[in-house]
Amino acid sequence: MAILITGGAGYIGSHTCVELLEAGYEVVVVDNLSNSSEVSINRVTGITKKSFAFYEMDLLDREGLDKVFTKHSIDAVIHLAGLKAVGESVRMPLSYYHTNIMSTLVLCEVMKEHNVHKLVFSSSATVYGLPEQVPIVEDSSLGATNPYGRTKLMLEQILQDLAESNERWGISILRYFNPVGAHQSGQIGENPNGIPNNLMPYISQVAVGKLAQVNVFGNDYPTIDGTGVRDYIHVVDLAKGHLRALEKQLDISGVHIYNLGTGRGYSVLEMITAFESVTGQSVPYRIVERRPGDIGLCYADTAKANMELGWFATRSIEEMCQDTWRWQRLNPNGYEGEKIHHLLTN
Ligand code: UFG
């Protein structure tokens, strides 16, 4: 069975490729490498000892995408490609709406033309906006607070409309909480451009000596120690969630929405302490102003994914820190500077 993974060279994509290949699926990756590296494709091949097709291509290239569907008999699509930085989306809303919305429309149109109706879509807990209550259940009220989040929310609505138009569509919408960690091999992981926006890569770059200290954005939230609480989920657990969603929806139709988190929240200071104790590295920090747009408390109710998908996040906070650190230590500059070996079909 052949699965197209858009954004398959990225952080979540590369880990999802590993899980799918290890489960015996044929994998086809389309990625424009705008925020990812072809090195990750080589590394996935190294981990799994399996090669797969990789196309450096933008999803807005309809003709190119059409050729991919003609060449490979695709059974289902996992759509991860898109722009994802909240701050950047505020500065460049047109770029975010154009890229995220248009590429998904082109993808769905080409899927429809080729009679492919099974889709797993990467959404985000950001669609809950300021949560009314925690843990957050899937039918909580929605309301994104920035252009990036609104692209996810709009796409969720577009996909609902699509599924209602024809019962052949089977669509899983996965709302990720905070993905962290890396593959236990240390070969693939998160590779942010420039200074990281997110907490975990920031902590690990402080620990490795690239950055001086963590700026903790506020300590006056109504949380255990006043710092922001999030539901951090190991990226390998998240990748396995895609596999479970894919397997489930091959036989069902309609739209199915799942939170992918652990159901447990950790504060910024708890994350720093956990990282220090697991790695033995010191992580200096200072408290600064709140980051505009941040919320205090966000963690998932995961019962729906547990029950309907039979999926559970099993990796602990210690494993998240350990695996992040292994990746960071082995790859202090991420994928930068590594030559690509063109082992792959194209
Ligand atoms: N934080 C710091 N210092 C930093 C970075 C983050 O104190 O340098 C804090 C934040 O204030 C927050 C927590 O660490 O309390 C987590 O912040 P992240 O930036 O790692 O993650 P967010 O929860 O803000 O954002 C993530 C994704 C978004 C997504 C959002 C909601 O990055 O894409 O979750 O699901 F929209």
Short mmCIF file of C-alpha atoms and ligand atoms in Angstrom, two decimals:
data_model
loop_
_atom_site.label_atom_id
_atom_site.label_comp_id
_atom_site.label_asym_id
_atom_site.label_seq_id
_atom_site.Cartn_x
_atom_site.Cartn_y
_atom_site.Cartn_z
CA MET A 1 0.00 0.00 0.00
CA ALA A 2 1.48 3.39 -1.04
CA ILE A 3 1.16 6.45 1.18
CA LEU A 4 2.04 9.96 0.03
CA ILE A 5 3.51 12.08 2.82
CA THR A 6 3.59 15.80 2.08
CA GLY A 7 6.19 17.58 4.18
CA GLY A 8 7.86 14.22 4.70
CA ALA A 9 11.34 15.74 5.02
CA GLY A 10 10.32 17.84 8.03
CA TYR A 11 10.44 17.13 11.75
CA ILE A 12 7.16 15.26 12.13
CA GLY A 13 7.29 14.02 8.54
CA SER A 14 10.66 12.28 8.85
CA HIS A 15 9.55 10.44 12.01
CA THR A 16 6.27 9.48 10.33
CA CYS A 17 8.20 8.11 7.34
CA VAL A 18 10.20 5.86 9.70
CA GLU A 19 7.05 4.46 11.33
CA LEU A 20 5.34 3.83 8.00
CA LEU A 21 8.38 2.19 6.41
CA GLU A 22 8.90 -0.01 9.46
CA ALA A 23 5.24 -1.04 9.29
CA GLY A 24 5.80 -2.14 5.67
CA TYR A 25 4.11 0.68 3.76
CA GLU A 26 5.47 2.04 0.50
CA VAL A 27 6.24 5.70 1.11
CA VAL A 28 6.30 8.58 -1.37
CA VAL A 29 7.44 11.97 -0.09
CA VAL A 30 6.73 15.37 -1.61
CA ASP A 31 8.47 18.30 0.09
CA ASN A 32 9.63 21.67 -1.23
CA LEU A 33 12.44 21.77 1.38
CA SER A 34 11.47 25.34 2.30
CA ASN A 35 11.91 24.55 5.99
CA SER A 36 13.44 21.09 5.85
CA SER A 37 16.45 19.24 4.51
CA GLU A 38 16.93 16.38 2.09
CA VAL A 39 19.49 15.04 4.55
CA SER A 40 16.58 13.82 6.67
CA ILE A 41 15.45 11.64 3.76
CA ASN A 42 18.88 9.98 3.68
CA ARG A 43 18.82 9.55 7.42
CA VAL A 44 15.38 7.88 7.29
CA THR A 45 16.78 5.47 4.73
CA GLY A 46 19.73 4.84 7.04
CA ILE A 47 17.48 4.10 10.03
CA THR A 48 15.01 1.86 8.20
CA LYS A 49 17.35 0.40 5.55
CA LYS A 50 14.53 1.06 3.10
CA SER A 51 14.55 3.45 0.19
CA PHE A 52 11.55 5.38 -1.01
CA ALA A 53 10.58 7.97 -3.60
CA PHE A 54 11.30 11.59 -2.81
CA TYR A 55 10.17 14.56 -4.92
CA GLU A 56 11.46 18.03 -4.21
CA MET A 57 8.28 19.77 -5.25
CA ASP A 58 5.88 22.45 -4.13
CA LEU A 59 2.27 21.38 -3.65
CA LEU A 60 1.21 24.42 -5.64
CA ASP A 61 2.82 22.71 -8.65
CA ARG A 62 -0.37 20.96 -9.74
CA GLU A 63 1.14 19.38 -12.86
CA GLY A 64 4.04 17.98 -10.89
CA LEU A 65 1.71 16.58 -8.26
CA ASP A 66 -0.49 15.07 -10.92
CA LYS A 67 2.55 13.23 -12.30
CA VAL A 68 3.36 11.85 -8.85
CA PHE A 69 -0.17 10.44 -8.56
CA THR A 70 0.08 9.03 -12.08
CA LYS A 71 3.41 7.37 -11.43
CA HIS A 72 2.56 5.90 -8.02
CA SER A 73 -0.64 4.16 -7.16
CA ILE A 74 -1.30 6.21 -4.01
CA ASP A 75 -3.81 4.75 -1.56
CA ALA A 76 -3.85 7.51 1.06
CA VAL A 77 -2.20 10.82 1.89
CA ILE A 78 -0.72 12.16 5.11
CA HIS A 79 -0.65 15.93 4.63
CA LEU A 80 1.91 17.62 6.85
CA ALA A 81 3.33 20.27 4.52
CA GLY A 82 2.74 23.88 5.49
CA LEU A 83 4.11 26.98 7.16
CA LYS A 84 3.94 26.79 10.94
CA ALA A 85 5.53 29.71 12.79
CA VAL A 86 3.02 31.77 14.74
CA GLY A 87 5.06 35.02 14.85
CA GLU A 88 5.96 34.85 11.17
CA SER A 89 2.29 34.31 10.30
CA VAL A 90 1.41 37.60 12.00
CA ARG A 91 4.01 39.40 9.87
CA MET A 92 3.20 37.54 6.63
CA PRO A 93 -0.49 36.61 6.70
CA LEU A 94 -0.90 36.50 2.91
CA SER A 95 1.96 34.08 2.58
CA TYR A 96 0.43 31.83 5.24
CA TYR A 97 -3.06 31.88 3.76
CA HIS A 98 -1.75 31.38 0.24
CA THR A 99 0.65 28.58 1.08
CA ASN A 100 -1.36 26.59 3.60
CA ILE A 101 -4.82 26.96 2.09
CA MET A 102 -3.98 26.82 -1.61
CA SER A 103 -1.63 23.87 -1.30
CA THR A 104 -4.28 21.85 0.52
CA LEU A 105 -6.90 22.74 -2.09
CA VAL A 106 -4.57 21.68 -4.93
CA LEU A 107 -3.72 18.47 -3.08
CA CYS A 108 -7.39 17.56 -2.51
CA GLU A 109 -8.30 18.37 -6.12
CA VAL A 110 -5.52 16.16 -7.45
CA MET A 111 -6.48 13.42 -4.99
CA LYS A 112 -10.07 13.60 -6.21
CA GLU A 113 -8.99 13.42 -9.85
CA HIS A 114 -7.01 10.30 -9.06
CA ASN A 115 -9.74 8.70 -6.97
CA VAL A 116 -7.81 8.92 -3.71
CA HIS A 117 -10.11 9.84 -0.84
CA LYS A 118 -8.22 8.94 2.33
CA LEU A 119 -6.45 11.77 4.09
CA VAL A 120 -4.73 12.33 7.43
CA PHE A 121 -4.39 16.04 8.09
CA SER A 122 -1.98 17.74 10.44
CA SER A 123 -3.79 20.26 12.60
CA SER A 124 -2.87 21.83 15.91
CA ALA A 125 -4.14 22.49 19.41
CA THR A 126 -3.83 26.12 18.40
CA VAL A 127 -7.35 25.81 16.94
CA TYR A 128 -8.70 25.83 20.53
CA GLY A 129 -7.46 29.41 21.02
CA LEU A 130 -7.80 30.31 24.69
CA PRO A 131 -9.18 27.01 26.05
CA GLU A 132 -12.35 27.25 28.13
CA GLN A 133 -11.26 24.34 30.27
CA VAL A 134 -8.52 21.75 30.55
CA PRO A 135 -8.05 18.97 29.71
CA ILE A 136 -9.25 20.02 26.26
CA VAL A 137 -11.76 17.73 24.52
CA GLU A 138 -12.18 17.67 20.76
CA ASP A 139 -15.62 19.29 20.77
CA SER A 140 -14.49 22.30 22.81
CA SER A 141 -15.18 25.67 21.24
CA LEU A 142 -12.69 26.73 18.58
CA GLY A 143 -11.11 30.09 17.82
CA ALA A 144 -7.58 30.58 16.64
CA THR A 145 -5.75 33.73 17.66
CA ASN A 146 -3.24 34.20 14.83
CA PRO A 147 -3.10 33.72 11.03
CA TYR A 148 -1.25 30.39 11.30
CA GLY A 149 -3.91 29.02 13.63
CA ARG A 150 -6.66 30.38 11.40
CA THR A 151 -5.22 28.53 8.39
CA LYS A 152 -5.53 25.29 10.39
CA LEU A 153 -9.05 26.14 11.49
CA MET A 154 -10.16 27.10 7.97
CA LEU A 155 -8.63 23.94 6.55
CA GLU A 156 -10.45 21.82 9.12
CA GLN A 157 -13.70 23.44 7.96
CA ILE A 158 -12.86 22.98 4.28
CA LEU A 159 -12.14 19.30 4.90
CA GLN A 160 -15.48 18.89 6.73
CA ASP A 161 -17.26 20.36 3.70
CA LEU A 162 -15.34 18.07 1.39
CA ALA A 163 -16.26 14.98 3.41
CA GLU A 164 -19.91 16.01 3.37
CA SER A 165 -19.87 16.34 -0.42
CA ASN A 166 -19.05 12.69 -1.02
CA GLU A 167 -19.08 9.82 1.43
CA ARG A 168 -16.03 8.26 -0.17
CA TRP A 169 -13.85 10.76 1.65
CA GLY A 170 -12.33 9.52 4.90
CA ILE A 171 -10.42 12.25 6.69
CA SER A 172 -8.62 12.21 10.04
CA ILE A 173 -7.76 15.56 11.56
CA LEU A 174 -4.98 15.26 14.13
CA ARG A 175 -4.63 18.13 16.58
CA TYR A 176 -1.07 18.04 17.85
CA PHE A 177 -0.17 19.44 21.22
CA ASN A 178 3.57 20.20 21.67
CA PRO A 179 5.80 17.75 19.75
CA VAL A 180 9.31 17.37 21.19
CA GLY A 181 12.06 14.75 21.30
CA ALA A 182 13.72 12.91 18.46
CA HIS A 183 14.18 9.41 17.10
CA GLN A 184 16.15 7.29 19.57
CA SER A 185 18.90 6.76 16.97
CA GLY A 186 19.78 10.46 17.24
CA GLN A 187 19.73 10.59 13.43
CA ILE A 188 16.61 12.68 12.87
CA GLY A 189 15.13 15.45 14.96
CA GLU A 190 13.91 19.02 15.00
CA ASN A 191 16.10 21.33 12.94
CA PRO A 192 14.84 24.90 13.41
CA ASN A 193 16.09 27.69 11.18
CA GLY A 194 17.96 30.31 13.20
CA ILE A 195 16.99 30.95 16.81
CA PRO A 196 14.28 28.51 17.86
CA ASN A 197 10.79 29.81 18.69
CA ASN A 198 9.83 26.75 20.67
CA LEU A 199 10.88 25.85 24.17
CA MET A 200 12.51 22.43 23.80
CA PRO A 201 14.91 23.27 20.93
CA TYR A 202 15.75 26.48 22.78
CA ILE A 203 16.60 24.56 25.98
CA SER A 204 18.77 22.09 24.09
CA GLN A 205 20.66 24.87 22.28
CA VAL A 206 21.36 26.50 25.66
CA ALA A 207 22.57 23.14 27.01
CA VAL A 208 24.91 22.63 24.04
CA GLY A 209 26.31 26.14 24.45
CA LYS A 210 24.89 27.78 21.32
CA LEU A 211 22.61 30.12 23.29
CA ALA A 212 23.34 31.74 26.66
CA GLN A 213 20.14 31.23 28.62
CA VAL A 214 16.46 30.44 28.27
CA ASN A 215 14.10 33.40 28.41
CA VAL A 216 11.11 32.17 30.39
CA PHE A 217 8.09 34.08 29.09
CA GLY A 218 6.27 35.08 32.28
CA ASN A 219 5.92 33.55 35.76
CA ASP A 220 2.56 35.00 36.71
CA TYR A 221 0.21 32.53 35.01
CA PRO A 222 -2.26 30.64 37.21
CA THR A 223 -0.17 27.44 37.03
CA ILE A 224 1.85 25.33 39.44
CA ASP A 225 4.86 27.71 39.41
CA GLY A 226 3.48 30.61 37.38
CA THR A 227 5.14 29.55 34.09
CA GLY A 228 3.21 28.29 31.06
CA VAL A 229 2.04 24.66 31.08
CA ARG A 230 1.91 22.57 27.90
CA ASP A 231 1.26 19.00 26.88
CA TYR A 232 4.62 17.90 25.43
CA ILE A 233 4.41 14.76 23.32
CA HIS A 234 7.31 12.67 22.02
CA VAL A 235 7.50 12.96 18.24
CA VAL A 236 7.75 9.16 17.87
CA ASP A 237 4.46 8.74 19.77
CA LEU A 238 3.00 11.41 17.51
CA ALA A 239 4.27 9.63 14.39
CA LYS A 240 2.70 6.38 15.60
CA GLY A 241 -0.58 8.29 16.02
CA HIS A 242 -0.52 9.00 12.27
CA LEU A 243 -0.09 5.32 11.56
CA ARG A 244 -3.02 4.40 13.79
CA ALA A 245 -5.23 7.10 12.22
CA LEU A 246 -4.30 5.90 8.75
CA GLU A 247 -5.06 2.26 9.53
CA LYS A 248 -8.38 3.14 11.11
CA GLN A 249 -9.63 5.36 8.36
CA LEU A 250 -8.87 3.03 5.48
CA ASP A 251 -12.25 1.42 6.29
CA ILE A 252 -14.34 4.39 7.42
CA SER A 253 -15.66 7.58 5.89
CA GLY A 254 -16.38 11.08 7.16
CA VAL A 255 -14.22 13.36 9.28
CA HIS A 256 -12.71 12.16 12.55
CA ILE A 257 -10.89 14.55 14.85
CA TYR A 258 -8.34 13.48 17.46
CA ASN A 259 -6.19 15.24 20.02
CA LEU A 260 -2.66 13.87 20.03
CA GLY A 261 -1.06 14.67 23.37
CA THR A 262 -0.18 12.83 26.55
CA GLY A 263 -2.97 14.28 28.70
CA ARG A 264 -0.41 15.69 31.14
CA GLY A 265 1.00 19.20 31.36
CA TYR A 266 4.47 20.39 32.37
CA SER A 267 5.51 23.95 33.17
CA VAL A 268 8.47 25.71 31.57
CA LEU A 269 10.46 25.40 34.80
CA GLU A 270 9.57 21.70 35.11
CA MET A 271 10.86 21.18 31.56
CA ILE A 272 14.13 22.96 32.33
CA THR A 273 14.59 20.94 35.54
CA ALA A 274 13.77 17.64 33.79
CA PHE A 275 16.24 18.45 31.01
CA GLU A 276 18.97 19.30 33.50
CA SER A 277 18.50 16.19 35.56
CA VAL A 278 18.31 13.80 32.61
CA THR A 279 21.29 15.25 30.75
CA GLY A 280 23.48 16.53 33.58
CA GLN A 281 23.82 19.83 31.71
CA SER A 282 23.05 23.11 33.36
CA VAL A 283 20.39 25.24 31.66
CA PRO A 284 20.52 28.83 32.93
CA TYR A 285 17.35 30.86 32.58
CA ARG A 286 15.85 34.21 33.42
CA ILE A 287 12.24 35.31 33.76
CA VAL A 288 11.14 37.86 31.17
CA GLU A 289 7.82 39.39 30.09
CA ARG A 290 4.99 37.19 28.87
CA ARG A 291 5.11 36.47 25.12
CA PRO A 292 2.16 38.20 23.42
CA GLY A 293 -0.56 35.73 22.45
CA ASP A 294 0.61 32.98 24.85
CA ILE A 295 -1.85 31.12 27.03
CA GLY A 296 -1.17 29.82 30.55
CA LEU A 297 -2.47 26.28 30.51
CA CYS A 298 -2.99 23.82 27.66
CA TYR A 299 -3.21 20.05 27.78
CA ALA A 300 -5.23 17.41 26.02
CA ASP A 301 -7.99 15.01 26.88
CA THR A 302 -6.74 12.04 24.85
CA ALA A 303 -9.59 9.61 25.58
CA LYS A 304 -10.96 9.73 22.03
CA ALA A 305 -7.66 8.78 20.38
CA ASN A 306 -7.07 6.17 23.11
CA MET A 307 -10.43 4.52 22.58
CA GLU A 308 -11.08 4.91 18.87
CA LEU A 309 -7.53 4.54 17.57
CA GLY A 310 -6.15 2.31 20.30
CA TRP A 311 -3.31 4.84 20.50
CA PHE A 312 -1.49 5.91 23.65
CA ALA A 313 1.49 8.18 24.11
CA THR A 314 3.92 6.02 26.07
CA ARG A 315 7.17 8.00 26.13
CA SER A 316 7.98 9.89 29.33
CA ILE A 317 9.27 13.38 29.83
CA GLU A 318 12.68 11.84 30.60
CA GLU A 319 12.75 10.09 27.23
CA MET A 320 11.70 13.33 25.54
CA CYS A 321 14.66 15.13 27.13
CA GLN A 322 17.12 12.26 26.60
CA ASP A 323 16.25 11.88 22.92
CA THR A 324 16.30 15.63 22.28
CA TRP A 325 19.74 15.80 23.88
CA ARG A 326 21.13 12.85 21.90
CA TRP A 327 19.97 14.46 18.66
CA GLN A 328 21.37 17.87 19.68
CA ARG A 329 24.74 16.46 20.77
CA LEU A 330 25.20 14.32 17.68
CA ASN A 331 24.03 17.13 15.37
CA PRO A 332 24.97 20.47 16.96
CA ASN A 333 24.25 22.21 13.65
CA GLY A 334 21.28 20.10 12.67
CA TYR A 335 21.52 18.82 9.10
CA GLU A 336 23.66 21.73 7.98
CA GLY A 337 26.74 20.99 5.91
CA GLU A 338 26.02 17.33 5.25
CA LYS A 339 26.28 16.08 1.69
CA ILE A 340 23.31 14.31 0.17
CA HIS A 341 23.87 10.82 -1.20
CA HIS A 342 21.37 10.33 -3.97
CA LEU A 343 20.38 6.79 -3.14
CA LEU A 344 16.75 7.40 -3.77
CA THR A 345 14.46 6.92 -6.67
CA ASN A 346 12.96 9.99 -8.27
N1 UFG B 1 8.55 29.45 26.21
C1 UFG B 1 9.47 30.14 26.97
N2 UFG B 1 10.63 30.51 26.37
C2 UFG B 1 10.93 30.20 25.06
C3 UFG B 1 9.98 29.49 24.30
C4 UFG B 1 8.79 29.12 24.91
O1 UFG B 1 9.24 30.43 28.14
O2 UFG B 1 12.00 30.58 24.57
C5 UFG B 1 7.31 28.98 26.87
C6 UFG B 1 6.04 29.56 26.23
O3 UFG B 1 5.70 30.78 26.81
C7 UFG B 1 5.05 28.43 26.54
C8 UFG B 1 5.89 27.14 26.51
O4 UFG B 1 7.23 27.59 26.70
O5 UFG B 1 4.54 28.57 27.85
C9 UFG B 1 5.81 26.42 25.19
O6 UFG B 1 6.10 27.32 24.12
P1 UFG B 1 6.35 26.81 22.63
O7 UFG B 1 6.70 27.99 21.80
O8 UFG B 1 7.33 25.67 22.65
O9 UFG B 1 4.96 26.18 22.22
P2 UFG B 1 3.52 26.87 22.14
O10 UFG B 1 2.64 26.07 23.03
O11 UFG B 1 3.55 28.32 22.35
O12 UFG B 1 3.21 26.67 20.60
C10 UFG B 1 3.05 25.37 20.09
C11 UFG B 1 3.40 25.37 18.60
C12 UFG B 1 2.43 26.20 17.81
C13 UFG B 1 1.05 25.79 18.11
C14 UFG B 1 0.81 25.88 19.61
C15 UFG B 1 -0.56 25.44 20.03
O13 UFG B 1 4.69 25.88 18.40
O14 UFG B 1 2.67 25.98 16.43
O15 UFG B 1 1.74 25.01 20.26
O16 UFG B 1 -0.75 24.14 19.82
F1 UFG B 1 0.21 26.65 17.49
#
